[in-house]
PDB file of C-alpha atoms in Angstrom:
ATOM      1  CA  ALA A   1      81.892  89.632  97.246  1.00  0.00           C
ATOM      2  CA  GLN A   2      84.267  92.196  98.665  1.00  0.00           C
ATOM      3  CA  SER A   3      85.232  92.319 102.288  1.00  0.00           C
ATOM      4  CA  VAL A   4      87.371  94.486 104.483  1.00  0.00           C
ATOM      5  CA  SER A   5      89.272  93.577 107.624  1.00  0.00           C
ATOM      6  CA  GLN A   6      90.643  95.929 110.141  1.00  0.00           C
ATOM      7  CA  HIS A   7      92.910  94.110 112.572  1.00  0.00           C
ATOM      8  CA  ASN A   8      92.988  96.442 115.479  1.00  0.00           C
ATOM      9  CA  HIS A   9      89.699  97.005 117.229  1.00  0.00           C
ATOM     10  CA  HIS A  10      91.082  99.230 119.999  1.00  0.00           C
ATOM     11  CA  VAL A  11      94.275 101.195 120.027  1.00  0.00           C
ATOM     12  CA  ILE A  12      95.483 103.376 122.897  1.00  0.00           C
ATOM     13  CA  LEU A  13      98.462 105.678 122.305  1.00  0.00           C
ATOM     14  CA  SER A  14     100.136 108.521 124.096  1.00  0.00           C
ATOM     15  CA  GLU A  15     100.335 111.892 122.380  1.00  0.00           C
ATOM     16  CA  ALA A  16     103.256 112.157 119.827  1.00  0.00           C
ATOM     17  CA  ALA A  17     103.324 108.342 119.352  1.00  0.00           C
ATOM     18  CA  SER A  18     103.212 107.091 115.780  1.00  0.00           C
ATOM     19  CA  LEU A  19     100.100 105.380 114.481  1.00  0.00           C
ATOM     20  CA  GLU A  20      99.518 102.648 111.971  1.00  0.00           C
ATOM     21  CA  LEU A  21      96.124 101.047 111.508  1.00  0.00           C
ATOM     22  CA  GLY A  22      95.859  97.970 109.380  1.00  0.00           C
ATOM     23  CA  CYS A  23      93.305  97.414 106.644  1.00  0.00           C
ATOM     24  CA  ASN A  24      93.163  94.465 104.320  1.00  0.00           C
ATOM     25  CA  TYR A  25      90.512  93.826 101.704  1.00  0.00           C
ATOM     26  CA  SER A  26      89.520  90.962  99.524  1.00  0.00           C
ATOM     27  CA  TYR A  27      88.390  91.694  96.022  1.00  0.00           C
ATOM     28  CA  GLY A  28      89.876  90.577  92.738  1.00  0.00           C
ATOM     29  CA  GLY A  29      89.133  93.566  90.598  1.00  0.00           C
ATOM     30  CA  THR A  30      89.902  97.253  90.582  1.00  0.00           C
ATOM     31  CA  VAL A  31      89.120  99.000  93.824  1.00  0.00           C
ATOM     32  CA  ASN A  32      88.820 102.428  95.282  1.00  0.00           C
ATOM     33  CA  LEU A  33      89.987 102.643  98.867  1.00  0.00           C
ATOM     34  CA  PHE A  34      88.984 105.092 101.590  1.00  0.00           C
ATOM     35  CA  TRP A  35      89.692 105.879 105.199  1.00  0.00           C
ATOM     36  CA  TYR A  36      86.958 107.621 107.132  1.00  0.00           C
ATOM     37  CA  VAL A  37      87.070 109.127 110.653  1.00  0.00           C
ATOM     38  CA  GLN A  38      84.126 109.431 112.964  1.00  0.00           C
ATOM     39  CA  TYR A  39      84.611 111.668 115.960  1.00  0.00           C
ATOM     40  CA  PRO A  40      82.376 111.069 118.983  1.00  0.00           C
ATOM     41  CA  GLY A  41      78.851 112.108 118.227  1.00  0.00           C
ATOM     42  CA  GLN A  42      79.693 113.175 114.720  1.00  0.00           C
ATOM     43  CA  HIS A  43      79.212 111.794 111.240  1.00  0.00           C
ATOM     44  CA  LEU A  44      81.726 110.223 108.947  1.00  0.00           C
ATOM     45  CA  GLN A  45      84.411 112.400 107.493  1.00  0.00           C
ATOM     46  CA  LEU A  46      86.783 111.406 104.635  1.00  0.00           C
ATOM     47  CA  LEU A  47      90.442 111.331 105.676  1.00  0.00           C
ATOM     48  CA  LEU A  48      91.890 110.197 102.363  1.00  0.00           C
ATOM     49  CA  LYS A  49      91.179 108.113  99.299  1.00  0.00           C
ATOM     50  CA  TYR A  50      93.010 106.106  96.653  1.00  0.00           C
ATOM     51  CA  PHE A  51      91.711 105.627  93.107  1.00  0.00           C
ATOM     52  CA  SER A  52      94.878 105.223  91.065  1.00  0.00           C
ATOM     53  CA  GLY A  53      98.389 106.557  90.601  1.00  0.00           C
ATOM     54  CA  ASP A  54     100.839 107.082  93.447  1.00  0.00           C
ATOM     55  CA  PRO A  55     100.084 104.411  96.040  1.00  0.00           C
ATOM     56  CA  LEU A  56     101.147 106.634  98.859  1.00  0.00           C
ATOM     57  CA  VAL A  57      98.304 109.058  99.402  1.00  0.00           C
ATOM     58  CA  LYS A  58      98.185 111.949 101.840  1.00  0.00           C
ATOM     59  CA  GLY A  59      95.067 113.121 103.507  1.00  0.00           C
ATOM     60  CA  ILE A  60      93.911 115.706 105.930  1.00  0.00           C
ATOM     61  CA  LYS A  61      95.270 116.268 109.392  1.00  0.00           C
ATOM     62  CA  GLY A  62      98.597 114.661 108.641  1.00  0.00           C
ATOM     63  CA  PHE A  63      97.287 111.223 107.822  1.00  0.00           C
ATOM     64  CA  GLU A  64      98.622 109.154 104.973  1.00  0.00           C
ATOM     65  CA  ALA A  65      97.990 105.632 103.614  1.00  0.00           C
ATOM     66  CA  GLU A  66      99.811 103.313 101.416  1.00  0.00           C
ATOM     67  CA  PHE A  67      98.134 100.986  98.955  1.00  0.00           C
ATOM     68  CA  ILE A  68     100.110  97.757  98.532  1.00  0.00           C
ATOM     69  CA  LYS A  69      98.324  95.851  95.860  1.00  0.00           C
ATOM     70  CA  SER A  70     100.282  92.621  96.322  1.00  0.00           C
ATOM     71  CA  LYS A  71      99.211  92.530  99.929  1.00  0.00           C
ATOM     72  CA  PHE A  72      95.615  93.828  99.349  1.00  0.00           C
ATOM     73  CA  SER A  73      96.399  96.369 102.070  1.00  0.00           C
ATOM     74  CA  PHE A  74      95.682 100.029 102.675  1.00  0.00           C
ATOM     75  CA  ASN A  75      97.230 100.887 106.041  1.00  0.00           C
ATOM     76  CA  LEU A  76      96.686 104.286 107.644  1.00  0.00           C
ATOM     77  CA  ARG A  77      99.520 106.075 109.223  1.00  0.00           C
ATOM     78  CA  LYS A  78     100.330 109.232 111.109  1.00  0.00           C
ATOM     79  CA  PRO A  79     103.813 109.974 112.489  1.00  0.00           C
ATOM     80  CA  SER A  80     102.628 111.797 115.684  1.00  0.00           C
ATOM     81  CA  VAL A  81      99.191 111.622 117.000  1.00  0.00           C
ATOM     82  CA  GLN A  82      97.381 114.234 119.012  1.00  0.00           C
ATOM     83  CA  TRP A  83      94.677 113.981 121.686  1.00  0.00           C
ATOM     84  CA  SER A  84      92.249 115.386 119.092  1.00  0.00           C
ATOM     85  CA  ASP A  85      92.752 112.234 116.899  1.00  0.00           C
ATOM     86  CA  THR A  86      90.711 110.246 119.416  1.00  0.00           C
ATOM     87  CA  ALA A  87      88.000 108.814 117.245  1.00  0.00           C
ATOM     88  CA  GLU A  88      86.858 105.767 115.334  1.00  0.00           C
ATOM     89  CA  TYR A  89      88.509 104.983 112.003  1.00  0.00           C
ATOM     90  CA  PHE A  90      86.916 103.049 109.194  1.00  0.00           C
ATOM     91  CA  CYS A  91      88.584 101.561 106.161  1.00  0.00           C
ATOM     92  CA  ALA A  92      86.270 101.104 103.156  1.00  0.00           C
ATOM     93  CA  VAL A  93      86.506  99.522  99.753  1.00  0.00           C
ATOM     94  CA  ARG A  94      84.508 100.204  96.653  1.00  0.00           C
ATOM     95  CA  GLY A  95      84.548  97.584  94.039  1.00  0.00           C
ATOM     96  CA  ALA A  96      81.697  95.999  92.102  1.00  0.00           C
ATOM     97  CA  GLY A  97      78.345  97.665  92.359  1.00  0.00           C
ATOM     98  CA  ASN A  98      79.784 100.973  93.555  1.00  0.00           C
ATOM     99  CA  MET A  99      78.680 100.451  97.124  1.00  0.00           C
ATOM    100  CA  LEU A 100      81.140 100.846  99.922  1.00  0.00           C
ATOM    101  CA  THR A 101      82.097  97.915 102.165  1.00  0.00           C
ATOM    102  CA  PHE A 102      83.351  99.016 105.465  1.00  0.00           C
ATOM    103  CA  GLY A 103      85.757  97.365 107.893  1.00  0.00           C
ATOM    104  CA  GLY A 104      84.790  96.874 111.473  1.00  0.00           C
ATOM    105  CA  GLY A 105      86.388 100.019 112.591  1.00  0.00           C
ATOM    106  CA  THR A 106      89.255 100.834 114.956  1.00  0.00           C
ATOM    107  CA  ARG A 107      88.628 102.875 117.995  1.00  0.00           C
ATOM    108  CA  LEU A 108      91.695 104.998 118.743  1.00  0.00           C
ATOM    109  CA  MET A 109      92.188 106.687 122.110  1.00  0.00           C
ATOM    110  CA  VAL A 110      95.048 109.160 122.454  1.00  0.00           C
ATOM    111  CA  LYS A 111      96.044 109.877 125.991  1.00  0.00           C
ATOM    112  CA  PRO A 112      97.170 113.501 126.681  1.00  0.00           C
TER     113      PRO A 112
ATOM    114  CA  GLY B   1      82.663 118.567  97.474  1.00  0.00           C
ATOM    115  CA  ALA B   2      79.082 117.521  96.934  1.00  0.00           C
ATOM    116  CA  VAL B   3      76.435 118.482  99.485  1.00  0.00           C
ATOM    117  CA  VAL B   4      74.233 115.868 100.996  1.00  0.00           C
ATOM    118  CA  SER B   5      71.494 116.719 103.402  1.00  0.00           C
ATOM    119  CA  GLN B   6      69.932 114.056 105.604  1.00  0.00           C
ATOM    120  CA  HIS B   7      66.931 114.845 107.832  1.00  0.00           C
ATOM    121  CA  PRO B   8      66.249 114.485 110.645  1.00  0.00           C
ATOM    122  CA  SER B   9      69.511 114.179 112.389  1.00  0.00           C
ATOM    123  CA  TRP B  10      67.933 112.505 115.322  1.00  0.00           C
ATOM    124  CA  VAL B  11      64.499 111.187 116.197  1.00  0.00           C
ATOM    125  CA  ILE B  12      62.819 109.469 119.085  1.00  0.00           C
ATOM    126  CA  CYS B  13      59.667 107.539 118.410  1.00  0.00           C
ATOM    127  CA  LYS B  14      57.338 105.237 120.175  1.00  0.00           C
ATOM    128  CA  SER B  15      57.416 101.532 119.422  1.00  0.00           C
ATOM    129  CA  GLY B  16      54.961 100.635 116.643  1.00  0.00           C
ATOM    130  CA  THR B  17      55.122 104.057 114.880  1.00  0.00           C
ATOM    131  CA  SER B  18      56.845 104.781 111.560  1.00  0.00           C
ATOM    132  CA  VAL B  19      59.660 107.176 110.908  1.00  0.00           C
ATOM    133  CA  LYS B  20      60.671 108.673 107.565  1.00  0.00           C
ATOM    134  CA  ILE B  21      64.244 109.745 106.937  1.00  0.00           C
ATOM    135  CA  GLU B  22      65.012 112.004 103.953  1.00  0.00           C
ATOM    136  CA  CYS B  23      68.232 112.214 102.011  1.00  0.00           C
ATOM    137  CA  ARG B  24      68.801 114.966  99.464  1.00  0.00           C
ATOM    138  CA  SER B  25      71.729 115.548  97.139  1.00  0.00           C
ATOM    139  CA  LEU B  26      71.711 119.291  96.955  1.00  0.00           C
ATOM    140  CA  ASP B  27      74.092 120.060  94.096  1.00  0.00           C
ATOM    141  CA  PHE B  28      74.265 116.857  92.102  1.00  0.00           C
ATOM    142  CA  GLN B  29      72.077 114.095  90.790  1.00  0.00           C
ATOM    143  CA  ALA B  30      72.176 110.763  92.542  1.00  0.00           C
ATOM    144  CA  THR B  31      71.227 107.915  90.259  1.00  0.00           C
ATOM    145  CA  THR B  32      72.003 105.464  92.951  1.00  0.00           C
ATOM    146  CA  MET B  33      71.451 105.711  96.724  1.00  0.00           C
ATOM    147  CA  PHE B  34      72.934 103.455  99.314  1.00  0.00           C
ATOM    148  CA  TRP B  35      71.400 103.197 102.771  1.00  0.00           C
ATOM    149  CA  TYR B  36      73.688 102.059 105.603  1.00  0.00           C
ATOM    150  CA  ARG B  37      72.989 101.195 109.251  1.00  0.00           C
ATOM    151  CA  GLN B  38      75.409 101.453 112.127  1.00  0.00           C
ATOM    152  CA  PHE B  39      74.624  99.816 115.487  1.00  0.00           C
ATOM    153  CA  PRO B  40      76.436 101.042 118.534  1.00  0.00           C
ATOM    154  CA  LYS B  41      80.121 100.021 118.522  1.00  0.00           C
ATOM    155  CA  GLN B  42      79.819  98.399 115.171  1.00  0.00           C
ATOM    156  CA  SER B  43      80.650  99.238 111.625  1.00  0.00           C
ATOM    157  CA  LEU B  44      78.442 100.529 108.889  1.00  0.00           C
ATOM    158  CA  MET B  45      76.521  97.845 107.146  1.00  0.00           C
ATOM    159  CA  LEU B  46      74.863  98.315 103.814  1.00  0.00           C
ATOM    160  CA  MET B  47      71.121  97.846 104.038  1.00  0.00           C
ATOM    161  CA  ALA B  48      69.911  98.466 100.501  1.00  0.00           C
ATOM    162  CA  THR B  49      70.761 100.026  97.169  1.00  0.00           C
ATOM    163  CA  SER B  50      68.256 101.855  95.117  1.00  0.00           C
ATOM    164  CA  ASN B  51      68.286 103.318  91.676  1.00  0.00           C
ATOM    165  CA  GLU B  52      66.121 106.213  90.702  1.00  0.00           C
ATOM    166  CA  GLY B  53      62.770 105.048  89.556  1.00  0.00           C
ATOM    167  CA  SER B  54      63.387 101.375  90.426  1.00  0.00           C
ATOM    168  CA  LYS B  55      62.737  99.131  93.378  1.00  0.00           C
ATOM    169  CA  ALA B  56      65.481  98.955  95.924  1.00  0.00           C
ATOM    170  CA  THR B  57      67.727  95.923  96.273  1.00  0.00           C
ATOM    171  CA  TYR B  58      68.021  94.851  99.921  1.00  0.00           C
ATOM    172  CA  GLU B  59      70.958  93.054 101.525  1.00  0.00           C
ATOM    173  CA  GLN B  60      70.423  89.703 103.148  1.00  0.00           C
ATOM    174  CA  GLY B  61      68.719  89.946 106.474  1.00  0.00           C
ATOM    175  CA  VAL B  62      67.167  93.333 105.844  1.00  0.00           C
ATOM    176  CA  GLU B  63      63.384  93.248 105.769  1.00  0.00           C
ATOM    177  CA  LYS B  64      62.097  95.028 102.645  1.00  0.00           C
ATOM    178  CA  ASP B  65      58.608  95.429 104.104  1.00  0.00           C
ATOM    179  CA  LYS B  66      59.984  97.045 107.228  1.00  0.00           C
ATOM    180  CA  PHE B  67      62.473  99.429 105.603  1.00  0.00           C
ATOM    181  CA  LEU B  68      60.659 101.127 102.712  1.00  0.00           C
ATOM    182  CA  ILE B  69      62.912 102.961 100.343  1.00  0.00           C
ATOM    183  CA  ASN B  70      61.651 105.414  97.816  1.00  0.00           C
ATOM    184  CA  HIS B  71      63.970 106.929  95.235  1.00  0.00           C
ATOM    185  CA  ALA B  72      61.507 108.825  93.097  1.00  0.00           C
ATOM    186  CA  SER B  73      63.868 111.568  91.928  1.00  0.00           C
ATOM    187  CA  LEU B  74      67.554 112.061  91.340  1.00  0.00           C
ATOM    188  CA  THR B  75      67.895 114.389  94.300  1.00  0.00           C
ATOM    189  CA  LEU B  76      65.706 112.771  96.874  1.00  0.00           C
ATOM    190  CA  SER B  77      65.507 109.369  98.506  1.00  0.00           C
ATOM    191  CA  THR B  78      63.621 108.364 101.596  1.00  0.00           C
ATOM    192  CA  LEU B  79      63.850 105.510 104.065  1.00  0.00           C
ATOM    193  CA  THR B  80      60.887 104.697 106.109  1.00  0.00           C
ATOM    194  CA  VAL B  81      61.194 102.511 109.147  1.00  0.00           C
ATOM    195  CA  THR B  82      57.680 101.014 109.578  1.00  0.00           C
ATOM    196  CA  SER B  83      56.352  99.735 112.807  1.00  0.00           C
ATOM    197  CA  ALA B  84      59.632 100.575 114.544  1.00  0.00           C
ATOM    198  CA  HIS B  85      60.799  98.550 117.545  1.00  0.00           C
ATOM    199  CA  PRO B  86      63.570  99.195 120.038  1.00  0.00           C
ATOM    200  CA  GLU B  87      65.884  96.841 118.097  1.00  0.00           C
ATOM    201  CA  ASP B  88      65.637  99.238 115.149  1.00  0.00           C
ATOM    202  CA  SER B  89      67.369 101.901 117.191  1.00  0.00           C
ATOM    203  CA  SER B  90      70.484 102.659 115.199  1.00  0.00           C
ATOM    204  CA  PHE B  91      72.308 105.272 113.162  1.00  0.00           C
ATOM    205  CA  TYR B  92      71.076 105.370 109.578  1.00  0.00           C
ATOM    206  CA  ILE B  93      73.272 106.992 106.850  1.00  0.00           C
ATOM    207  CA  CYS B  94      72.557 107.608 103.273  1.00  0.00           C
ATOM    208  CA  GLY B  95      75.167 107.531 100.537  1.00  0.00           C
ATOM    209  CA  PRO B  96      74.244 108.966  97.207  1.00  0.00           C
ATOM    210  CA  LEU B  97      76.263 108.109  94.186  1.00  0.00           C
ATOM    211  CA  MET B  98      76.848 110.839  91.721  1.00  0.00           C
ATOM    212  CA  GLY B  99      75.418 109.942  88.376  1.00  0.00           C
ATOM    213  CA  GLY B 100      77.741 109.528  85.386  1.00  0.00           C
ATOM    214  CA  ALA B 101      80.860 109.677  87.517  1.00  0.00           C
ATOM    215  CA  GLY B 102      83.627 107.067  87.417  1.00  0.00           C
ATOM    216  CA  ASN B 103      86.114 107.170  90.203  1.00  0.00           C
ATOM    217  CA  THR B 104      84.549 109.746  92.587  1.00  0.00           C
ATOM    218  CA  GLU B 105      84.613 110.287  96.261  1.00  0.00           C
ATOM    219  CA  ALA B 106      81.789 108.608  98.156  1.00  0.00           C
ATOM    220  CA  PHE B 107      79.426 111.032  99.810  1.00  0.00           C
ATOM    221  CA  PHE B 108      77.333 110.529 102.939  1.00  0.00           C
ATOM    222  CA  GLY B 109      74.539 112.299 104.640  1.00  0.00           C
ATOM    223  CA  GLN B 110      75.022 113.430 108.212  1.00  0.00           C
ATOM    224  CA  GLY B 111      73.188 110.427 109.505  1.00  0.00           C
ATOM    225  CA  THR B 112      70.013 109.968 111.503  1.00  0.00           C
ATOM    226  CA  ARG B 113      70.128 108.651 115.032  1.00  0.00           C
ATOM    227  CA  LEU B 114      66.925 106.745 115.600  1.00  0.00           C
ATOM    228  CA  THR B 115      65.855 105.776 119.125  1.00  0.00           C
ATOM    229  CA  VAL B 116      62.721 103.730 119.513  1.00  0.00           C
ATOM    230  CA  VAL B 117      61.275 103.692 122.977  1.00  0.00           C
TER     231      VAL B 117
END
């Protein structure tokens, strides 16, 4: 069975700080990897995804993530966060069965 | 991207009543539907997987008689929470899988916030 682990449950940053959220998964086969964001009171929105090819993927709103196969990781990064990035971030893996397995989420708070 | 419509977006019901949540894929056919649940301050957890015309497969710990899933067509799936109790209060999200597609983006409905009082 596949599983996803997000190491940081809560992150507090000041505006303009750099962000890196960790995501590790466990699954032996080919995976699709996703990062979703959930703003307060809203539904999930896709930030970026990796299926194949260049392991460094760029998403919306200045986010990027790097797939490192040897480390089973797919960390999310942003060089300079804004107050509007305050949200909860979910890493997800799709392997066997096509369903998504989500990590526990990281709640990010950006102080203005 | 594909359009998914989930209805209602929020509902409040009395304990003991049933609530039906609809999920429609508006511009594609969903051969498979995933239903997720998100409790406050927790991650999304898969409840069940259904294929069009077949019985749903439920994850461990999810009561199939309580959460009735119907996936009678390629564009509509419903989740009925029967005899709802306050502990069923949660955010329910559908995730249709586009039929015939290999590596594709995962799509989600807007979610339904259920509050049982």
